[in-house]
Coordinates of C-alpha atoms in Angstrom, one line a residue:
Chain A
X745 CA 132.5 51.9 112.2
X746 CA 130.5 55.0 110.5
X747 CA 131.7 58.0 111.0
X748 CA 134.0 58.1 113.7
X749 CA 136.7 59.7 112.1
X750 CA 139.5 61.7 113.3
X751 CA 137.1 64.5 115.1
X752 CA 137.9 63.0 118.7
X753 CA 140.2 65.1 119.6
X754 CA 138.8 65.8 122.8
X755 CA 140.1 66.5 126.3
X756 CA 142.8 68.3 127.3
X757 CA 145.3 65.8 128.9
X758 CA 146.3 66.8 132.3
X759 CA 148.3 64.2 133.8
X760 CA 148.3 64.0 137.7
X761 CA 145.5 66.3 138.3
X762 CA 142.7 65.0 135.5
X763 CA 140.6 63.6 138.1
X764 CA 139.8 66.5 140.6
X765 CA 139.8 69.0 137.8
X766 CA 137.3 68.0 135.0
X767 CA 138.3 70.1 131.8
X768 CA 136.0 69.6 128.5
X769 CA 135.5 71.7 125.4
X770 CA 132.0 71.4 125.1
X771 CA 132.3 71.6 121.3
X772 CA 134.5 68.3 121.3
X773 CA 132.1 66.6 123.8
X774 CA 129.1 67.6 121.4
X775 CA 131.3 66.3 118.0
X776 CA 131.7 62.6 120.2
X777 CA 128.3 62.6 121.1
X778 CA 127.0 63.0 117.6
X779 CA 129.7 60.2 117.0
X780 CA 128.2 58.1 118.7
X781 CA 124.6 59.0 118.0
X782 CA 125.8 58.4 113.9
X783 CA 127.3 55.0 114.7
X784 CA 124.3 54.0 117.0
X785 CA 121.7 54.9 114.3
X786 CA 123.8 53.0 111.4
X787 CA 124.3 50.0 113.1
X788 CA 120.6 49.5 114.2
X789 CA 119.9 50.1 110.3
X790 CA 122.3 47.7 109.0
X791 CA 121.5 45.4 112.2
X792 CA 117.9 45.8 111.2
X793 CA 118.8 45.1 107.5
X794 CA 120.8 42.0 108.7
X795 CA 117.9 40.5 110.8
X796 CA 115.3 40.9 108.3
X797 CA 117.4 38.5 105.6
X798 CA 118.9 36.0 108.3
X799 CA 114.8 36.0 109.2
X800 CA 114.6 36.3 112.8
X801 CA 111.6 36.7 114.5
X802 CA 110.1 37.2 117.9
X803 CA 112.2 38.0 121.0
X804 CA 115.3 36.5 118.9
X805 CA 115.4 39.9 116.5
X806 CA 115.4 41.7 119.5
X807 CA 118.2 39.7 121.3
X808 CA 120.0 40.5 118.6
X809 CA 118.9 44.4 118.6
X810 CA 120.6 44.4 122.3
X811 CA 123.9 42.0 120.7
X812 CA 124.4 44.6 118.0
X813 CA 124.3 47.6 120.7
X814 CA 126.7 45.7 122.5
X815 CA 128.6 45.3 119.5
X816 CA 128.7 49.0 118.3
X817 CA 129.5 49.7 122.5
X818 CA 132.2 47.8 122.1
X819 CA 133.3 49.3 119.3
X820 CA 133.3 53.0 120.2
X821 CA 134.9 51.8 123.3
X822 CA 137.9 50.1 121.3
X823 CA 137.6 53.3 119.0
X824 CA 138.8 55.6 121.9
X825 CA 141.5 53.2 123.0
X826 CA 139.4 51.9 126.0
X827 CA 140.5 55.0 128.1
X828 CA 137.4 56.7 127.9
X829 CA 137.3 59.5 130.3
X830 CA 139.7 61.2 128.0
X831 CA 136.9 61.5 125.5
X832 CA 133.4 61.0 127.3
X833 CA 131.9 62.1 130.7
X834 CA 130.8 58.1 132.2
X835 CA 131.1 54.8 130.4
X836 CA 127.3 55.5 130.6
X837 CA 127.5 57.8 127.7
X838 CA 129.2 55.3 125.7
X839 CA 127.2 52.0 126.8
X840 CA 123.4 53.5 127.3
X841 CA 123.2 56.6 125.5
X842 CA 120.8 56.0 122.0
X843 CA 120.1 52.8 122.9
X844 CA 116.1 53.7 122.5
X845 CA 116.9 56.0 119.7
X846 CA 117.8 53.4 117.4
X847 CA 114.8 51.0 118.2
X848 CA 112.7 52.2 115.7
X849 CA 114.9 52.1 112.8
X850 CA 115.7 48.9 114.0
X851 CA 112.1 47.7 113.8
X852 CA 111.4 49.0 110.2
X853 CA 114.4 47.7 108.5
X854 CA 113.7 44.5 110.5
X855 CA 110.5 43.7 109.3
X856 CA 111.0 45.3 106.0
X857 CA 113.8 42.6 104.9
X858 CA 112.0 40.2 106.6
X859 CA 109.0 40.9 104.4
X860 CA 110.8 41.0 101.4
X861 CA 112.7 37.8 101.8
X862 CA 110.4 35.6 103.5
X863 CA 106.9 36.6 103.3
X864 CA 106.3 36.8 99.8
Chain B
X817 CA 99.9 30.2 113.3
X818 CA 96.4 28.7 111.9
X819 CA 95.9 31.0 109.4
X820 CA 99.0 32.2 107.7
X821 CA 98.3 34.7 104.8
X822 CA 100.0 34.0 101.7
X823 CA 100.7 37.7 100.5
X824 CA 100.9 38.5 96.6
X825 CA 104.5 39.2 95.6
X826 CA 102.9 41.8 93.2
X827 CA 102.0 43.6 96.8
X828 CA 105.5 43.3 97.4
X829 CA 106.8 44.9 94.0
X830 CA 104.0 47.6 93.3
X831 CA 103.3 48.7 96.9
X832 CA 105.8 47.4 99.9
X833 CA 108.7 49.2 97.9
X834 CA 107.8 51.8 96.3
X835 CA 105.8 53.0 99.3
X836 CA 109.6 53.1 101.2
X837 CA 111.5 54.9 98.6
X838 CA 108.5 57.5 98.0
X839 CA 108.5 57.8 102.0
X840 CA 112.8 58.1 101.8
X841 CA 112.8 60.7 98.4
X842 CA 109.9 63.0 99.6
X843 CA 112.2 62.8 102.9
X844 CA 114.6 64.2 101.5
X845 CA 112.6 66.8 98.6
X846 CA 111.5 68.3 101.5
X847 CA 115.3 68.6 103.2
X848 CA 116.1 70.6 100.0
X849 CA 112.9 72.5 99.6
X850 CA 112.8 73.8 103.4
X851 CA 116.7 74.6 102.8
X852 CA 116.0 76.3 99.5
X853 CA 113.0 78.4 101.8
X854 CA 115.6 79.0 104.1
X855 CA 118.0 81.1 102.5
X856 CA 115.9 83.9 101.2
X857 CA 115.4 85.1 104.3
X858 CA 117.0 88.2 105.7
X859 CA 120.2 88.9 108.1
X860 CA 118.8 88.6 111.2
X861 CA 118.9 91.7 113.7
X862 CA 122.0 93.0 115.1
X863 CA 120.8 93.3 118.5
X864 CA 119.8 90.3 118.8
X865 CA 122.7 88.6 117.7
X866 CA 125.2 90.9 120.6
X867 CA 122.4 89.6 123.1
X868 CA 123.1 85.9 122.1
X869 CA 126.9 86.8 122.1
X870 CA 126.9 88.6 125.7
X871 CA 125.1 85.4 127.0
X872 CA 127.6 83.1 125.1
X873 CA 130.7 85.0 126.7
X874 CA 128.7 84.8 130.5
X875 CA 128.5 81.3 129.4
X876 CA 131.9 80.8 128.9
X877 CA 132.9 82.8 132.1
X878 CA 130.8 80.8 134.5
X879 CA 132.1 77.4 132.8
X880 CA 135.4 78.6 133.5
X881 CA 135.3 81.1 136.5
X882 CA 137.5 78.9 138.7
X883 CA 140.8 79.2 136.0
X884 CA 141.1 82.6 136.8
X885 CA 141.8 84.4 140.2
X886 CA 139.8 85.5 142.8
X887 CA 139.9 88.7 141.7
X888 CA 140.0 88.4 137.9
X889 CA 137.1 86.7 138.4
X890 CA 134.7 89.5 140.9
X891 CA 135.9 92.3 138.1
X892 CA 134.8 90.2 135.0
X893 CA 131.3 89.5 137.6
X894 CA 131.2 92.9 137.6
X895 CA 131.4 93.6 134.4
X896 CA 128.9 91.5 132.6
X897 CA 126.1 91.8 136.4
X898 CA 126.2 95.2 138.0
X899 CA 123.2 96.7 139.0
X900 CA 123.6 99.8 136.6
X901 CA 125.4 99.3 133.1
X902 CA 126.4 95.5 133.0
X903 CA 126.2 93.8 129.8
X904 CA 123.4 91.5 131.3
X905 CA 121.7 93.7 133.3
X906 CA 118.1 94.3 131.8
X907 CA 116.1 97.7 132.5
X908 CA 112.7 97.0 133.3
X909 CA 109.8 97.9 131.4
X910 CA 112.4 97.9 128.2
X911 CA 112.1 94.4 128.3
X912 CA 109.2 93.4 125.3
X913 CA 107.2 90.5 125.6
X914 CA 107.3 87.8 123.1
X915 CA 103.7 88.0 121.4
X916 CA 104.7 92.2 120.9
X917 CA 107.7 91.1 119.2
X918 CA 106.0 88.7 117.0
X919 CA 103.0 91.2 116.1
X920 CA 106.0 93.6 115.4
X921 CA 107.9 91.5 113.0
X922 CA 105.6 90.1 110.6
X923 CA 108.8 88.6 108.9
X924 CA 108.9 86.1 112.0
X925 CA 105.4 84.7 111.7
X926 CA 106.0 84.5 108.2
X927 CA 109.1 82.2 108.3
X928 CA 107.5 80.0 111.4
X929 CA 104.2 79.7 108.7
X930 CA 106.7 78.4 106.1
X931 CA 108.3 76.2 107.9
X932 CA 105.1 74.6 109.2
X933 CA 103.8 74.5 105.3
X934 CA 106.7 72.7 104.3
X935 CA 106.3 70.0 107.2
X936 CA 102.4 69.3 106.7
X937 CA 101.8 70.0 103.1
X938 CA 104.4 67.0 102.4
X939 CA 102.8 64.7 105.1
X940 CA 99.2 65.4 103.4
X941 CA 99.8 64.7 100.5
X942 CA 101.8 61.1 100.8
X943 CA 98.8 60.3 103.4
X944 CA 96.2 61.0 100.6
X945 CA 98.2 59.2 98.3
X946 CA 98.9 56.4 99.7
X947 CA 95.3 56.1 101.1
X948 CA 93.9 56.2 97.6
X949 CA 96.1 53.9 95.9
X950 CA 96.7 51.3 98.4
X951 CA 93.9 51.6 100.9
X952 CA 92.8 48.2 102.5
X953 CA 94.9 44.9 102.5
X954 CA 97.7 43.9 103.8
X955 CA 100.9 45.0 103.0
X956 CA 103.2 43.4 105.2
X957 CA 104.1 41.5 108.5
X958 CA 105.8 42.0 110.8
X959 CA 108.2 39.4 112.4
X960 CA 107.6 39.4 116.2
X961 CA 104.2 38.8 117.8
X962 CA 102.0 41.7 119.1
X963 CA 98.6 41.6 121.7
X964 CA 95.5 42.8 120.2
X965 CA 95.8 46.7 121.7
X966 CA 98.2 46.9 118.6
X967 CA 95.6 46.1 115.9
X968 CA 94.1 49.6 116.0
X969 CA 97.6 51.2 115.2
X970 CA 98.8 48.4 112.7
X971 CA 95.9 47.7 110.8
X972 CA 94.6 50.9 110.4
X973 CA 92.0 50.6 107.4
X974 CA 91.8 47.4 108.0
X975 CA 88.1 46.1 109.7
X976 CA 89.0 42.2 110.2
X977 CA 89.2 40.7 113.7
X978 CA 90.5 37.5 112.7
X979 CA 93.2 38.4 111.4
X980 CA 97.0 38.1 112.9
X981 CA 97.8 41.4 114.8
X982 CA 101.1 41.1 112.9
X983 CA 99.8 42.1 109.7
X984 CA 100.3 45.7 108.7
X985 CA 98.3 47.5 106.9
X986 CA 99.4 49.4 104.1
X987 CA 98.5 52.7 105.5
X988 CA 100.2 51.7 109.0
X989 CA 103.1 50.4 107.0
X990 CA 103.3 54.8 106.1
X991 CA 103.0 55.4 109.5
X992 CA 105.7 52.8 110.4
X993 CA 107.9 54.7 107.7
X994 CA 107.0 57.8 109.0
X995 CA 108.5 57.1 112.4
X996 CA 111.6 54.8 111.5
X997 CA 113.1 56.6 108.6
X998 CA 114.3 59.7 110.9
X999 CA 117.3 57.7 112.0
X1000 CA 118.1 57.2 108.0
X1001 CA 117.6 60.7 107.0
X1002 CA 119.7 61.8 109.4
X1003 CA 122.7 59.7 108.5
X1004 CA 121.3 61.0 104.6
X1005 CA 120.8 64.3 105.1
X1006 CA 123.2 65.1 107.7
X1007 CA 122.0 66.7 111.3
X1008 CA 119.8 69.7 110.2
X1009 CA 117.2 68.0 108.2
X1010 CA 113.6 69.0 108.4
X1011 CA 112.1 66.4 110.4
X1012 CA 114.3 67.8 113.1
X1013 CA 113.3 71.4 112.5
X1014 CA 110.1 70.8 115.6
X1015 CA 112.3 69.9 118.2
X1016 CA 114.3 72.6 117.3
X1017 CA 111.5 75.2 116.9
X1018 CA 110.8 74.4 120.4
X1019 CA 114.4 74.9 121.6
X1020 CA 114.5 78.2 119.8
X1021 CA 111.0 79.0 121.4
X1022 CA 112.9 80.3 124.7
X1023 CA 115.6 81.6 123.5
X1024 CA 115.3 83.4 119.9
X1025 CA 111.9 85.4 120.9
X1026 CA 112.7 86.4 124.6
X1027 CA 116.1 87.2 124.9
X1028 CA 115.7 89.8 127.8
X1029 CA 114.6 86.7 130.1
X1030 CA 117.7 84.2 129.1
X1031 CA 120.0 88.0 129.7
X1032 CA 118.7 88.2 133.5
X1033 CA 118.9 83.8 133.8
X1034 CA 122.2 84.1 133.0
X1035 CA 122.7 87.0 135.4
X1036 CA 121.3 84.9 137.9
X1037 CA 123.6 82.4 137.1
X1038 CA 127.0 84.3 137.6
X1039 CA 125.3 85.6 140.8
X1040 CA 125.5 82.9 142.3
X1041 CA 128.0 81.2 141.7
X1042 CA 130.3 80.3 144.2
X1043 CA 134.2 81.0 143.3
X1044 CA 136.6 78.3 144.1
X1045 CA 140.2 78.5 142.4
X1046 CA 141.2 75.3 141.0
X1047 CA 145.2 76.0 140.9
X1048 CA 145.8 77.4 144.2
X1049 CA 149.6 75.8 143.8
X1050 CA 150.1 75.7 140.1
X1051 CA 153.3 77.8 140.9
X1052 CA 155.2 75.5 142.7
X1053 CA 154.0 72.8 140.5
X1054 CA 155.5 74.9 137.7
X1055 CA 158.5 75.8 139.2
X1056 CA 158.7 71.5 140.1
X1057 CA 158.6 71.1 136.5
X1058 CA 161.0 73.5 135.4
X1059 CA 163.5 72.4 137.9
X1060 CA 163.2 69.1 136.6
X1061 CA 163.3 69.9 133.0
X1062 CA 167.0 72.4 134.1
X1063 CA 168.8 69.3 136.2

């Protein structure tokens, strides 16, 4: 996974009483953010790359847009050892957030390997 | 498909590619340049920065009002919100408008105008290029199917009905790069790279020029905000603890 290195130090770990009393360090909470936003944005490039040469088109590049989301969900899910309150707000954060953001890229490394590898 | 084009390869190796590293290395010419602009300008001015420090430190006092006391907390209130000499508290009338303080600082125009140059100039001249080189045909397809509202935006330059909305022009294939290629200069270029510097300008809009107005927000802020001690027994939890640790 890109860049999510050892900056997830996050969350002060408070055993019994973690879930009435929601502590963050808004500097950690920004660092896994941009984590995620970094991994998000990479794998929609290299997902986009990937597309293009296995020439997809149609609602299947897409389909495969959302599988590779899924994937890097996955991912930064197993990254944080699946307990993910100690390092995010909501699952939402991890499962939702840049999931728009990444379209784009997505569509222009898409349709530029596809062009290059099939078109001409 | 009736009528599938069958694109040169030469428009593949003298326009489809080079057209996407140009897009990518002017990317990031103009990261450098704007960070080269940057640096030349001078320390910014003190009172400012204790104004953005004051309102850091409220910050941090309302984000953590309810690990202190009852009483820690009204003094530190106090402190930063009285009516008379607390840090936030604003006098009126001293309070400058933005525009004044832009008129007064010529230094601040200045730097807004350069960053603005650097974004447009850039954009101008790619556009011009690669409208004079590589104006009208196609340049590429793209590989899901589109309705007709999309032939205005992807085959700009292009005045053919007949053909597949898929096909990009060249010209929309630079707008298509202009779009997608933030997420890549980004990973590139790190987080502060120029294309971000708008949304950030408009951040900073608020809060660099105006800073009376985010002082007496934040005063609002601690003024009403409601104290509730979040370790009302953290003593005999302690002491729990400690036992347990001595046995």
């Amino acid at each position: 996974m890109a860049g999510s290195d050892g900056s997830n130090g996050s969350k002060e770990k408070s055993n019994d009483f973690a879930n009435e009393l929601p502590s963050y360090n808004a500097e950690n909470m920004q660092s896994n953010m941009k984590v995620i936003y970094y991994s998000r944005t990479f794998m929609s490039i290299i997902g986009g790359v990937i597309a293009g040469i296995l020439g997809f088109t149609g609602l299947m590049g897409f389909v495969f847009y959302f599988l590779v989301m899924a994937i890097t969900s996955a991912g930064i899910a197993a990254k944080a050892g699946f307990s993910v309150h100690l390092y995010f707000d909501s699952w939402n954060l991890i499962i939702l957030d840049g999931f728009l953001g990444g379209l784009m890229s997505f569509v222009l490394f898409w349709t530029f390997a596809y062009d290059i590898v099939h078109i001409f | 498909m009736a009528e599938d084009l069958v694109l040169d390869t030469a428009i593949r190796d003298w326009v489809l590619i080079p057209l996407s590293v140009v897009m990518v290395l002017i990317g990031v010419l103009r990261h450098f340049v704007s960070k080269l602009m940057r640096t030349s300008s001078q320390l910014p001015d003190p009172k400012i920065v204790k104004e953005g420090q004051v309102i850091i430190r409220a910050r941090n006092l309302r984000a953590a009002a309810n690990f202190i006391p009852l009483k820690s907390f009204r003094a530190r209130k106090v402190y930063y919100s009285n009516e008379e000499n607390g840090l936030l508290f604003v006098p009126k009338g001293q309070a400058q408008n933005a525009q004044a303080q832009m008129f007064s600082d010529p230094n601040m125009a200045m730097d807004m105008m350069k960053k603005n140059l650097s974004m447009i100039i850039p954009q101008t001249l790619t556009f011009a290029w690669v409208n004079f080189f590589f104006s009208g045909f196609v340049a590429a397809k793209i590989p899901f199917p589109l309705t007709q509202r999309f032939r205005s935006m992807l085959q700009n330059g292009i005045d053919l009905s007949t053909v597949d909305v898929s096909y990009v022009s060249s010209r929309s294939w630079y707008f298509l790069n202009l779009f997608g290629l933030r997420g890549l200069f980004s990973l590139i270029l790190g987080e502060e790279n120029a294309t971000d510097d708008t949304q950030r300008m408009m951040q900073m809009g608020g809060f660099g020029f105006d800073p009376s107005k985010s002082l007496s927000a934040e005063k609002d802020g601690l003024d009403i905000l409601q104290h509730e001690w979040a370790l009302p027994k953290f003593e005999q939890r302690a002491e729990t603890v400690l036992r347990k640790l001595v046995s």
